[in-house]
């Protein structure tokens, strides 16, 4: 592991924080005997944690896992001295204010200065709140998402007792507009979930076109940008359809983005935003236990969760202070670097006769999917699994995904009736900025592993 700057960063800041409380009577120090016991347990903990894939390393290019920035880790650890709870200002005064500021910066990235929003413990909870508001506004109406939307939407709808329907995705993994309009014509759809950056392949649904349906069919448009939201900062560098979708994100009714995916945060940090602050009325409740120490807004008053990690807000605030969410800034350049790595990998795969990339073209964001070129889907799936395992043996960690086989064939090469056949593909999420620099080494390891498998 590379030198870790966090302990050094933390020591001085912890002393400074301690000084704010030095007027209090001293509390007992931790006894040396229990320090020894803690050290022993921590050693065991380190060994247990060693049983992990190296998520922090550029050779980990599999699932959506991005290491938190050192400033986020340091700020989170610093906040642990206080362990604030952002439910109410009673439990997290400074961290509530920091959450409000950090969320305002995220909203501003999407072009909103007036909104209602807060952090959540995950993208799932953030989406749950968005769909809960949908259900409050249009009870009994259906939720519709694409077949490539995250599975969470169907489950959330079940929890909320709202009917859910999945509409087909096209060869690019984007929501098919004809299939959507077919559902909308039935007249009972309340909300359409539009994904900007699907989990499987980073596809960007055509938000601009879907918004055209809003008035005609009286629907609400919820954008799940848990993965892709930050690409708003580099929208002008995206291909035209994705650029057009991100350009109108401010017209959505609600948006979810996960700072714990592309936002360099530790897990436990999602975010939900509503364009109409008036939806706060649905959250309205009183608490017999809290909301006493300040007349200012307590975040628990606009959130379904009660206790939430104030440390998550502190880490996000510090990260955005260091790396503001600006077009052309260092954070945005990091996103662009990962995307260039994905495009380069996709380009090389297209030149390799052993593989097939998506027929519709290069990745929209920074997720690459490809399949082995074989006679049958079964053979291709088996080869993908073997290559995945052979890469892991060489410390290169990729991922697998099941996609319709026809998405890898040109329209001319397609047979009727092929639609439903799924094939296991290789998948690589190149979300670390370092992936660009490491792509040659990744390619060498992938090449050796693939050769071992195909020559067997
Ligand atoms: C598009 C999308 N939505 C929602 C989620 C769920 O988010 P979380 O895992 O933070 O609950 C994910 C997770 O990968 C996602 O990619």
Tab-separated table of C-alpha atoms and ligand atoms in Angstrom:
chain	number	residue	atom	x	y	z
A	1	UNK	CA	0.000	0.000	0.000
A	2	UNK	CA	1.234	3.530	-0.728
A	3	UNK	CA	2.209	5.853	2.114
A	4	UNK	CA	-0.968	6.862	3.935
A	5	UNK	CA	-1.093	10.640	4.553
A	6	UNK	CA	-4.198	10.426	6.745
A	7	UNK	CA	-2.611	9.822	10.201
A	8	UNK	CA	-0.272	12.787	9.674
A	9	UNK	CA	-3.064	15.052	8.468
A	10	UNK	CA	-5.213	14.006	11.340
A	11	UNK	CA	-2.841	14.512	14.275
A	12	UNK	CA	-2.666	18.312	14.099
A	13	UNK	CA	-6.325	18.772	13.297
A	14	UNK	CA	-7.323	16.501	16.205
A	15	UNK	CA	-5.274	18.626	18.572
A	16	UNK	CA	-6.932	21.759	17.230
A	17	UNK	CA	-10.379	20.248	17.661
A	18	UNK	CA	-9.489	19.134	21.209
A	19	UNK	CA	-8.576	22.728	22.091
A	20	UNK	CA	-12.217	23.751	21.539
A	21	UNK	CA	-13.201	21.556	24.477
A	22	UNK	CA	-10.192	22.169	26.755
A	23	UNK	CA	-12.308	24.200	29.171
A	24	UNK	CA	-14.130	21.038	30.260
A	25	UNK	CA	-13.025	19.002	33.295
A	26	UNK	CA	-10.650	16.244	32.156
A	27	UNK	CA	-12.052	12.801	31.508
A	28	UNK	CA	-9.960	9.734	32.440
A	29	UNK	CA	-7.276	8.669	29.937
A	30	UNK	CA	-7.525	5.185	28.405
A	31	UNK	CA	-5.633	2.827	30.752
A	32	UNK	CA	-2.406	1.343	29.259
A	33	UNK	CA	-3.695	-2.197	29.836
A	34	UNK	CA	-6.743	-1.572	27.685
A	35	UNK	CA	-4.529	0.110	25.084
A	36	UNK	CA	-2.564	-3.143	24.806
A	37	UNK	CA	-5.791	-5.091	24.452
A	38	UNK	CA	-6.983	-2.657	21.782
A	39	UNK	CA	-3.700	-2.988	19.869
A	40	UNK	CA	-4.058	-6.769	19.874
A	41	UNK	CA	-7.636	-6.590	18.619
A	42	UNK	CA	-6.621	-4.087	15.968
A	43	UNK	CA	-3.894	-6.419	14.704
A	44	UNK	CA	-6.463	-9.158	14.367
A	45	UNK	CA	-8.774	-6.680	12.641
A	46	UNK	CA	-6.041	-5.805	10.139
A	47	UNK	CA	-5.592	-9.479	9.334
A	48	UNK	CA	-9.314	-9.942	8.881
A	49	UNK	CA	-9.448	-6.932	6.561
A	50	UNK	CA	-6.629	-8.387	4.497
A	51	UNK	CA	-9.239	-10.796	3.149
A	52	UNK	CA	-10.431	-8.310	0.526
A	53	UNK	CA	-9.910	-7.436	-3.086
A	54	UNK	CA	-7.578	-4.421	-3.388
A	55	UNK	CA	-10.324	-1.877	-4.071
A	56	UNK	CA	-7.935	1.057	-3.608
A	57	UNK	CA	-5.513	-0.139	-6.317
A	58	UNK	CA	-5.788	0.692	-10.045
A	59	UNK	CA	-5.653	-3.060	-10.752
A	60	UNK	CA	-9.062	-3.195	-9.154
A	61	UNK	CA	-11.120	-2.310	-12.209
A	62	UNK	CA	-14.216	-4.381	-11.502
A	63	UNK	CA	-17.251	-3.047	-9.637
A	64	UNK	CA	-18.173	0.556	-8.763
A	65	UNK	CA	-15.666	0.966	-5.962
A	66	UNK	CA	-13.649	4.130	-5.682
A	67	UNK	CA	-11.407	4.869	-2.720
A	68	UNK	CA	-12.421	7.863	-0.645
A	69	UNK	CA	-10.102	10.845	-0.999
A	70	UNK	CA	-7.573	11.147	1.890
A	71	UNK	CA	-9.216	14.429	2.894
A	72	UNK	CA	-12.548	12.614	3.208
A	73	UNK	CA	-10.998	9.865	5.340
A	74	UNK	CA	-9.167	12.397	7.521
A	75	UNK	CA	-12.250	14.591	7.981
A	76	UNK	CA	-14.440	11.560	8.725
A	77	UNK	CA	-11.943	10.291	11.319
A	78	UNK	CA	-11.667	13.778	12.820
A	79	UNK	CA	-15.432	13.964	13.173
A	80	UNK	CA	-15.339	10.654	15.049
A	81	UNK	CA	-13.948	12.543	18.064
A	82	UNK	CA	-17.415	14.124	18.238
A	83	UNK	CA	-19.506	11.464	16.465
A	84	UNK	CA	-22.235	13.932	15.511
A	85	UNK	CA	-25.725	12.827	14.548
A	86	UNK	CA	-27.287	14.884	11.774
A	87	UNK	CA	-30.823	13.990	12.758
A	88	UNK	CA	-31.139	17.227	14.726
A	89	UNK	CA	-28.995	20.207	15.611
A	90	UNK	CA	-29.236	18.858	19.156
A	91	UNK	CA	-26.905	16.033	18.040
A	92	UNK	CA	-24.888	17.619	15.269
A	93	UNK	CA	-24.740	21.378	15.189
A	94	UNK	CA	-21.680	22.078	13.027
A	95	UNK	CA	-22.124	18.969	10.895
A	96	UNK	CA	-25.764	19.888	10.102
A	97	UNK	CA	-24.600	23.281	8.859
A	98	UNK	CA	-21.857	21.560	6.846
A	99	UNK	CA	-24.394	19.162	5.326
A	100	UNK	CA	-26.595	22.044	4.253
A	101	UNK	CA	-23.607	23.762	2.603
A	102	UNK	CA	-22.323	20.614	0.900
A	103	UNK	CA	-25.780	19.688	-0.415
A	104	UNK	CA	-26.229	23.256	-1.720
A	105	UNK	CA	-23.032	22.785	-3.752
A	106	UNK	CA	-24.339	19.526	-5.219
A	107	UNK	CA	-27.665	21.191	-6.051
A	108	UNK	CA	-25.795	24.095	-7.666
A	109	UNK	CA	-23.888	21.588	-9.814
A	110	UNK	CA	-27.288	20.549	-11.213
A	111	UNK	CA	-28.334	24.192	-11.652
A	112	UNK	CA	-30.656	24.440	-8.638
A	113	UNK	CA	-30.572	27.253	-6.118
A	114	UNK	CA	-34.040	26.541	-4.768
A	115	UNK	CA	-34.705	22.902	-3.821
A	116	UNK	CA	-35.199	20.559	-0.890
A	117	UNK	CA	-32.399	18.079	-0.265
A	118	UNK	CA	-30.273	16.182	2.196
A	119	UNK	CA	-27.785	13.352	2.496
A	120	UNK	CA	-28.909	9.783	3.028
A	121	UNK	CA	-27.115	6.639	4.047
A	122	UNK	CA	-27.235	5.255	0.486
A	123	UNK	CA	-28.498	5.601	-3.040
A	124	UNK	CA	-31.214	3.112	-2.166
A	125	UNK	CA	-32.570	5.259	0.664
A	126	UNK	CA	-32.251	8.399	-1.479
A	127	UNK	CA	-34.289	6.731	-4.259
A	128	UNK	CA	-36.744	5.431	-1.676
A	129	UNK	CA	-37.405	8.975	-0.494
A	130	UNK	CA	-37.850	10.208	-4.065
A	131	UNK	CA	-40.337	7.443	-4.905
A	132	UNK	CA	-42.084	7.874	-1.556
A	133	UNK	CA	-42.725	11.516	-2.475
A	134	UNK	CA	-43.951	10.319	-5.902
A	135	UNK	CA	-46.418	8.023	-4.165
A	136	UNK	CA	-47.593	10.820	-1.880
A	137	UNK	CA	-48.236	13.072	-4.867
A	138	UNK	CA	-49.926	10.455	-7.012
A	139	UNK	CA	-51.230	7.632	-4.811
A	140	UNK	CA	-51.909	4.405	-6.690
A	141	UNK	CA	-50.142	5.493	-9.870
A	142	UNK	CA	-47.416	3.303	-11.309
A	143	UNK	CA	-43.658	3.771	-11.312
A	144	UNK	CA	-41.900	2.966	-14.587
A	145	UNK	CA	-38.171	2.505	-15.200
A	146	UNK	CA	-36.109	0.856	-17.899
A	147	UNK	CA	-35.083	-2.795	-17.822
A	148	UNK	CA	-31.564	-1.486	-17.108
A	149	UNK	CA	-32.618	0.699	-14.143
A	150	UNK	CA	-31.171	-0.454	-10.837
A	151	UNK	CA	-33.105	-3.359	-9.306
A	152	UNK	CA	-33.654	-1.207	-6.222
A	153	UNK	CA	-36.512	0.693	-7.914
A	154	UNK	CA	-38.706	-2.353	-8.257
A	155	UNK	CA	-37.994	-3.390	-4.667
A	156	UNK	CA	-38.580	0.124	-3.330
A	157	UNK	CA	-41.877	0.307	-5.226
A	158	UNK	CA	-42.845	-2.975	-3.566
A	159	UNK	CA	-42.033	-1.551	-0.130
A	160	UNK	CA	-44.099	1.544	-0.942
A	161	UNK	CA	-46.917	-0.621	-2.317
A	162	UNK	CA	-46.682	1.096	-5.698
A	163	UNK	CA	-46.954	-0.938	-8.861
A	164	UNK	CA	-43.728	-0.995	-10.899
A	165	UNK	CA	-43.187	-1.755	-14.584
A	166	UNK	CA	-39.913	-2.154	-16.458
A	167	UNK	CA	-39.811	-1.006	-20.082
A	168	UNK	CA	-37.340	-2.300	-22.645
A	169	UNK	CA	-33.890	-0.818	-23.109
A	170	UNK	CA	-32.338	-0.336	-26.545
A	171	UNK	CA	-29.017	-1.726	-27.824
A	172	UNK	CA	-27.160	0.950	-25.868
A	173	UNK	CA	-28.898	0.086	-22.623
A	174	UNK	CA	-30.981	3.282	-22.768
A	175	UNK	CA	-34.692	3.421	-22.096
A	176	UNK	CA	-36.614	2.716	-25.306
A	177	UNK	CA	-38.931	5.647	-25.963
A	178	UNK	CA	-41.567	3.685	-27.889
A	179	UNK	CA	-41.762	1.144	-25.092
A	180	UNK	CA	-42.073	3.979	-22.573
A	181	UNK	CA	-44.819	5.747	-24.509
A	182	UNK	CA	-46.727	2.466	-24.790
A	183	UNK	CA	-46.851	2.364	-20.970
A	184	UNK	CA	-47.636	6.075	-20.643
A	185	UNK	CA	-50.638	5.773	-22.976
A	186	UNK	CA	-52.284	3.507	-20.414
A	187	UNK	CA	-52.747	6.678	-18.333
A	188	UNK	CA	-51.805	5.280	-14.941
A	189	UNK	CA	-48.100	6.109	-14.710
A	190	UNK	CA	-47.210	8.534	-11.940
A	191	UNK	CA	-43.410	8.651	-12.184
A	192	UNK	CA	-40.760	7.674	-14.699
A	193	UNK	CA	-37.359	6.768	-13.284
A	194	UNK	CA	-34.708	8.017	-15.694
A	195	UNK	CA	-31.233	6.631	-15.104
A	196	UNK	CA	-28.240	8.781	-16.002
A	197	UNK	CA	-25.472	6.207	-15.748
A	198	UNK	CA	-26.885	2.689	-15.473
A	199	UNK	CA	-25.202	0.253	-13.130
A	200	UNK	CA	-24.388	-2.364	-15.757
A	201	UNK	CA	-22.851	-0.189	-18.443
A	202	UNK	CA	-23.164	3.501	-17.585
A	203	UNK	CA	-25.896	4.091	-20.156
A	204	UNK	CA	-27.597	7.481	-20.104
A	205	UNK	CA	-31.369	7.464	-20.640
A	206	UNK	CA	-32.633	10.186	-23.027
A	207	UNK	CA	-33.858	12.577	-20.333
A	208	UNK	CA	-34.397	15.398	-22.848
A	209	UNK	CA	-36.837	13.255	-24.855
A	210	UNK	CA	-38.532	11.798	-21.781
A	211	UNK	CA	-39.196	15.288	-20.423
A	212	UNK	CA	-41.228	15.938	-23.589
A	213	UNK	CA	-43.707	13.357	-22.277
A	214	UNK	CA	-44.131	15.064	-18.920
A	215	UNK	CA	-46.879	17.518	-19.786
A	216	UNK	CA	-48.558	15.243	-22.316
A	217	UNK	CA	-48.957	12.389	-19.838
A	218	UNK	CA	-48.881	14.281	-16.539
A	219	UNK	CA	-45.961	12.314	-15.175
A	220	UNK	CA	-43.271	13.101	-12.662
A	221	UNK	CA	-39.649	12.577	-13.751
A	222	UNK	CA	-37.211	11.188	-11.204
A	223	UNK	CA	-33.556	11.039	-12.229
A	224	UNK	CA	-31.478	8.278	-10.704
A	225	UNK	CA	-27.990	9.678	-11.189
A	226	UNK	CA	-26.584	7.739	-8.229
A	227	UNK	CA	-23.685	6.669	-10.407
A	228	UNK	CA	-23.540	9.227	-13.188
A	229	UNK	CA	-24.593	12.502	-11.547
A	230	UNK	CA	-21.147	14.056	-11.316
A	231	UNK	CA	-20.689	13.695	-15.090
A	232	UNK	CA	-22.802	16.854	-15.244
A	233	UNK	CA	-19.454	18.607	-14.673
A	234	UNK	CA	-18.024	17.253	-17.919
A	235	UNK	CA	-21.219	17.109	-19.967
A	236	UNK	CA	-19.669	19.030	-22.865
A	237	UNK	CA	-17.073	16.281	-23.294
A	238	UNK	CA	-19.724	13.530	-23.543
A	239	UNK	CA	-21.211	12.178	-26.744
A	240	UNK	CA	-24.198	14.150	-28.013
A	241	UNK	CA	-27.127	12.095	-26.618
A	242	UNK	CA	-25.601	11.973	-23.130
A	243	UNK	CA	-24.677	15.648	-23.284
A	244	UNK	CA	-28.274	16.513	-24.159
A	245	UNK	CA	-29.565	14.446	-21.230
A	246	UNK	CA	-27.252	16.038	-18.662
A	247	UNK	CA	-27.943	19.499	-20.084
A	248	UNK	CA	-31.585	19.334	-18.919
A	249	UNK	CA	-31.114	17.604	-15.574
A	250	UNK	CA	-32.267	20.795	-13.837
A	251	UNK	CA	-35.749	20.182	-15.282
A	252	UNK	CA	-36.157	16.874	-13.415
A	253	UNK	CA	-38.551	16.731	-10.458
A	254	UNK	CA	-36.085	14.908	-8.249
A	255	UNK	CA	-32.470	13.778	-8.518
A	256	UNK	CA	-30.425	11.182	-6.651
A	257	UNK	CA	-26.634	11.219	-6.677
A	258	UNK	CA	-24.266	9.129	-4.565
A	259	UNK	CA	-21.208	10.914	-3.185
A	260	UNK	CA	-20.075	7.453	-2.050
A	261	UNK	CA	-19.768	6.350	-5.668
A	262	UNK	CA	-18.032	9.021	-7.779
A	263	UNK	CA	-17.851	11.707	-5.078
A	264	UNK	CA	-14.769	10.298	-3.305
A	265	UNK	CA	-16.674	9.579	-0.073
A	266	UNK	CA	-16.675	6.660	2.372
A	267	UNK	CA	-19.809	4.506	2.223
A	268	UNK	CA	-22.852	5.912	3.899
A	269	UNK	CA	-23.302	8.956	1.678
A	270	UNK	CA	-26.161	9.288	-0.799
A	271	UNK	CA	-28.083	12.447	-1.629
A	272	UNK	CA	-31.652	13.220	-2.708
A	273	UNK	CA	-32.818	16.543	-4.125
A	274	UNK	CA	-36.311	17.781	-4.967
A	275	UNK	CA	-36.881	20.696	-7.340
A	276	UNK	CA	-39.988	21.809	-5.438
A	277	UNK	CA	-39.107	22.606	-1.804
A	278	UNK	CA	-42.851	22.338	-1.117
A	279	UNK	CA	-42.580	18.537	-0.942
A	280	UNK	CA	-41.149	19.157	2.530
A	281	UNK	CA	-44.797	19.109	3.685
A	282	UNK	CA	-44.855	15.320	3.348
A	283	UNK	CA	-41.981	14.981	5.799
A	284	UNK	CA	-43.592	17.252	8.345
A	285	UNK	CA	-43.682	15.727	11.812
A	286	UNK	CA	-42.841	16.681	15.341
A	287	UNK	CA	-40.387	14.940	17.597
A	288	UNK	CA	-41.013	14.719	21.317
A	289	UNK	CA	-37.289	14.075	21.915
A	290	UNK	CA	-35.350	16.448	19.680
A	291	UNK	CA	-35.634	19.722	17.751
A	292	UNK	CA	-35.280	21.767	20.952
A	293	UNK	CA	-31.932	23.489	20.763
A	294	UNK	CA	-32.470	25.594	17.668
A	295	UNK	CA	-35.263	27.206	15.714
A	296	UNK	CA	-33.286	26.568	12.518
A	297	UNK	CA	-34.160	23.588	10.335
A	298	UNK	CA	-33.220	20.217	11.816
A	299	UNK	CA	-32.371	17.834	8.982
A	300	UNK	CA	-34.478	15.111	10.583
A	301	UNK	CA	-37.476	17.288	9.756
A	302	UNK	CA	-36.868	16.728	6.029
A	303	UNK	CA	-35.526	13.181	6.045
A	304	UNK	CA	-37.115	9.758	6.483
A	305	UNK	CA	-34.065	8.480	8.353
A	306	UNK	CA	-33.597	9.660	11.938
A	307	UNK	CA	-29.968	9.154	12.997
A	308	UNK	CA	-27.520	9.861	10.187
A	309	UNK	CA	-23.738	10.059	10.306
A	310	UNK	CA	-22.722	13.679	10.777
A	311	UNK	CA	-19.217	12.471	9.897
A	312	UNK	CA	-20.420	11.720	6.357
A	313	UNK	CA	-21.442	15.359	5.944
A	314	UNK	CA	-18.142	16.556	7.424
A	315	UNK	CA	-16.146	14.378	5.007
A	316	UNK	CA	-18.198	15.572	2.038
A	317	UNK	CA	-17.911	19.224	3.053
A	318	UNK	CA	-14.106	18.942	3.416
A	319	UNK	CA	-13.762	17.136	0.080
A	320	UNK	CA	-15.788	19.748	-1.766
A	321	UNK	CA	-13.787	22.500	-0.060
A	322	UNK	CA	-10.574	20.963	-1.422
A	323	UNK	CA	-12.018	19.879	-4.762
A	324	UNK	CA	-14.926	22.175	-5.626
A	325	UNK	CA	-17.581	20.819	-7.982
A	326	UNK	CA	-16.611	23.047	-10.886
A	327	UNK	CA	-16.361	22.450	-14.601
A	328	UNK	CA	-12.679	22.218	-15.485
A	329	UNK	CA	-11.614	21.749	-11.838
A	330	UNK	CA	-9.424	18.929	-10.516
A	331	UNK	CA	-12.409	16.804	-9.516
A	332	UNK	CA	-13.963	17.119	-12.981
A	333	UNK	CA	-10.616	16.337	-14.616
A	334	UNK	CA	-10.516	13.087	-12.605
A	335	UNK	CA	-13.853	12.017	-14.088
A	336	UNK	CA	-12.643	12.823	-17.596
A	337	UNK	CA	-9.467	10.761	-17.061
A	338	UNK	CA	-11.464	7.649	-16.089
A	339	UNK	CA	-13.702	8.118	-19.115
A	340	UNK	CA	-10.693	8.394	-21.436
A	341	UNK	CA	-9.352	5.153	-19.943
A	342	UNK	CA	-12.705	3.474	-20.667
A	343	UNK	CA	-12.700	4.720	-24.254
A	344	UNK	CA	-9.149	3.513	-24.784
A	345	UNK	CA	-9.943	0.055	-23.408
A	346	UNK	CA	-13.035	-0.113	-25.616
A	347	UNK	CA	-10.963	0.947	-28.660
A	348	UNK	CA	-8.370	-1.772	-28.047
A	349	UNK	CA	-11.067	-4.414	-27.566
A	350	UNK	CA	-12.635	-3.471	-30.904
A	351	UNK	CA	-9.313	-4.211	-32.612
A	352	UNK	CA	-9.005	-7.630	-30.969
A	353	UNK	CA	-10.730	-10.336	-33.022
A	354	UNK	CA	-11.293	-12.501	-29.937
A	355	UNK	CA	-13.768	-10.012	-28.436
A	356	UNK	CA	-16.901	-8.056	-29.298
A	357	UNK	CA	-17.656	-4.614	-27.908
A	358	UNK	CA	-21.130	-3.056	-27.815
A	359	UNK	CA	-22.370	-2.770	-31.405
A	360	UNK	CA	-23.883	0.648	-30.752
A	361	UNK	CA	-20.562	2.295	-29.962
A	362	UNK	CA	-18.159	3.297	-27.190
A	363	UNK	CA	-19.163	3.722	-23.534
A	364	UNK	CA	-21.165	6.799	-22.644
A	365	UNK	CA	-19.419	7.230	-19.292
A	366	UNK	CA	-16.574	5.119	-17.870
A	367	UNK	CA	-17.937	1.550	-17.817
A	368	UNK	CA	-16.794	-0.891	-20.512
A	369	UNK	CA	-18.617	-4.131	-21.351
A	370	UNK	CA	-17.492	-6.717	-23.864
A	371	UNK	CA	-18.028	-10.371	-24.718
A	372	UNK	CA	-15.929	-13.180	-26.086
A	373	UNK	CA	-16.528	-13.802	-29.799
A	374	UNK	CA	-17.851	-17.377	-29.874
A	375	UNK	CA	-20.290	-19.572	-31.741
A	376	UNK	CA	-22.784	-19.648	-28.907
A	377	UNK	CA	-23.808	-17.506	-25.940
A	378	UNK	CA	-23.017	-20.440	-23.667
A	379	UNK	CA	-19.425	-20.651	-24.901
A	380	UNK	CA	-18.976	-16.884	-24.673
A	381	UNK	CA	-20.318	-16.873	-21.116
A	382	UNK	CA	-18.014	-19.670	-20.060
A	383	UNK	CA	-15.011	-17.925	-21.624
A	384	UNK	CA	-15.874	-14.654	-19.871
A	385	UNK	CA	-15.956	-16.456	-16.547
A	386	UNK	CA	-12.616	-18.152	-17.212
A	387	UNK	CA	-10.962	-14.878	-18.270
A	388	UNK	CA	-12.403	-13.129	-15.229
A	389	UNK	CA	-10.832	-15.808	-12.992
A	390	UNK	CA	-7.509	-15.823	-14.889
A	391	UNK	CA	-7.267	-12.025	-14.576
A	392	UNK	CA	-7.927	-12.267	-10.826
A	393	UNK	CA	-5.066	-14.792	-10.584
A	394	UNK	CA	-2.859	-12.068	-12.054
A	395	UNK	CA	-4.227	-9.514	-9.535
A	396	UNK	CA	-6.329	-7.770	-12.153
A	397	UNK	CA	-9.905	-7.576	-10.923
A	398	UNK	CA	-12.682	-7.188	-13.489
A	399	UNK	CA	-16.423	-7.810	-13.152
A	400	UNK	CA	-19.059	-9.828	-15.011
A	401	UNK	CA	-22.479	-8.787	-16.212
A	402	UNK	CA	-25.308	-10.440	-18.099
A	403	UNK	CA	-26.580	-8.557	-21.125
A	404	UNK	CA	-28.688	-9.372	-24.200
A	405	UNK	CA	-26.476	-11.101	-26.762
A	406	UNK	CA	-27.899	-9.019	-29.602
A	407	UNK	CA	-26.411	-5.825	-28.180
A	408	UNK	CA	-23.076	-7.057	-29.498
A	409	UNK	CA	-24.337	-7.706	-33.011
A	410	UNK	CA	-25.005	-5.261	-35.786
A	411	UNK	CA	-28.637	-5.027	-36.856
A	412	UNK	CA	-27.777	-7.036	-39.992
A	413	UNK	CA	-26.269	-9.871	-37.956
A	414	UNK	CA	-29.349	-10.277	-35.749
A	415	UNK	CA	-31.742	-13.176	-35.938
A	416	UNK	CA	-35.399	-12.677	-35.118
A	417	UNK	CA	-36.348	-14.161	-31.763
A	418	UNK	CA	-32.862	-13.658	-30.345
A	419	UNK	CA	-33.927	-10.866	-28.053
A	420	UNK	CA	-34.229	-12.639	-24.755
A	421	UNK	CA	-30.901	-14.472	-24.851
A	422	UNK	CA	-28.495	-13.240	-22.218
A	423	UNK	CA	-24.760	-13.677	-22.390
A	424	UNK	CA	-22.254	-13.247	-19.570
A	425	UNK	CA	-19.897	-10.432	-20.488
A	426	UNK	CA	-16.801	-8.924	-18.977
A	427	UNK	CA	-17.252	-5.516	-17.406
A	428	UNK	CA	-14.795	-2.946	-16.157
A	429	UNK	CA	-15.633	0.212	-14.221
A	430	UNK	CA	-12.711	2.574	-14.820
A	431	UNK	CA	-13.712	5.160	-12.242
A	432	UNK	CA	-10.340	5.971	-10.716
A	433	UNK	CA	-8.477	8.854	-12.406
A	434	UNK	CA	-5.291	6.698	-12.192
A	435	UNK	CA	-6.888	4.148	-14.487
A	436	UNK	CA	-5.822	6.266	-17.444
A	437	UNK	CA	-2.154	6.009	-16.507
A	438	UNK	CA	-2.466	2.324	-15.647
A	439	UNK	CA	-4.346	1.268	-18.736
A	440	UNK	CA	-1.281	-0.119	-20.535
A	441	UNK	CA	-0.468	-2.347	-17.557
A	442	UNK	CA	-4.095	-3.409	-17.224
A	443	UNK	CA	-4.117	-4.263	-20.934
A	444	UNK	CA	-0.935	-6.362	-20.630
A	445	UNK	CA	-2.330	-8.394	-17.712
A	446	UNK	CA	-5.675	-8.811	-19.464
A	447	UNK	CA	-3.872	-9.909	-22.637
A	448	UNK	CA	-1.790	-12.550	-20.847
A	449	UNK	CA	-4.797	-13.876	-18.917
A	450	UNK	CA	-6.975	-14.030	-22.051
A	451	UNK	CA	-4.257	-15.833	-23.969
A	452	UNK	CA	-3.904	-18.437	-21.221
A	453	UNK	CA	-7.632	-19.105	-21.422
A	454	UNK	CA	-8.081	-19.081	-25.190
A	455	UNK	CA	-5.035	-21.312	-25.764
A	456	UNK	CA	-6.247	-23.924	-23.273
B	1	LIG	C1	-27.916	3.718	-10.807
B	1	LIG	C2	-27.932	3.224	-9.379
B	1	LIG	N1	-28.979	3.503	-8.597
B	1	LIG	C3	-29.040	3.100	-7.318
B	1	LIG	C4	-28.017	2.347	-6.771
B	1	LIG	C5	-28.124	1.881	-5.353
B	1	LIG	O1	-27.256	2.666	-4.549
B	1	LIG	P1	-26.673	2.158	-3.172
B	1	LIG	O2	-25.843	0.946	-3.467
B	1	LIG	O3	-25.869	3.317	-2.675
B	1	LIG	O4	-27.815	1.843	-2.272
B	1	LIG	C6	-26.911	2.010	-7.547
B	1	LIG	C7	-25.812	1.189	-7.017
B	1	LIG	O5	-24.955	0.725	-7.715
B	1	LIG	C8	-26.851	2.482	-8.901
B	1	LIG	O6	-25.823	2.191	-9.701
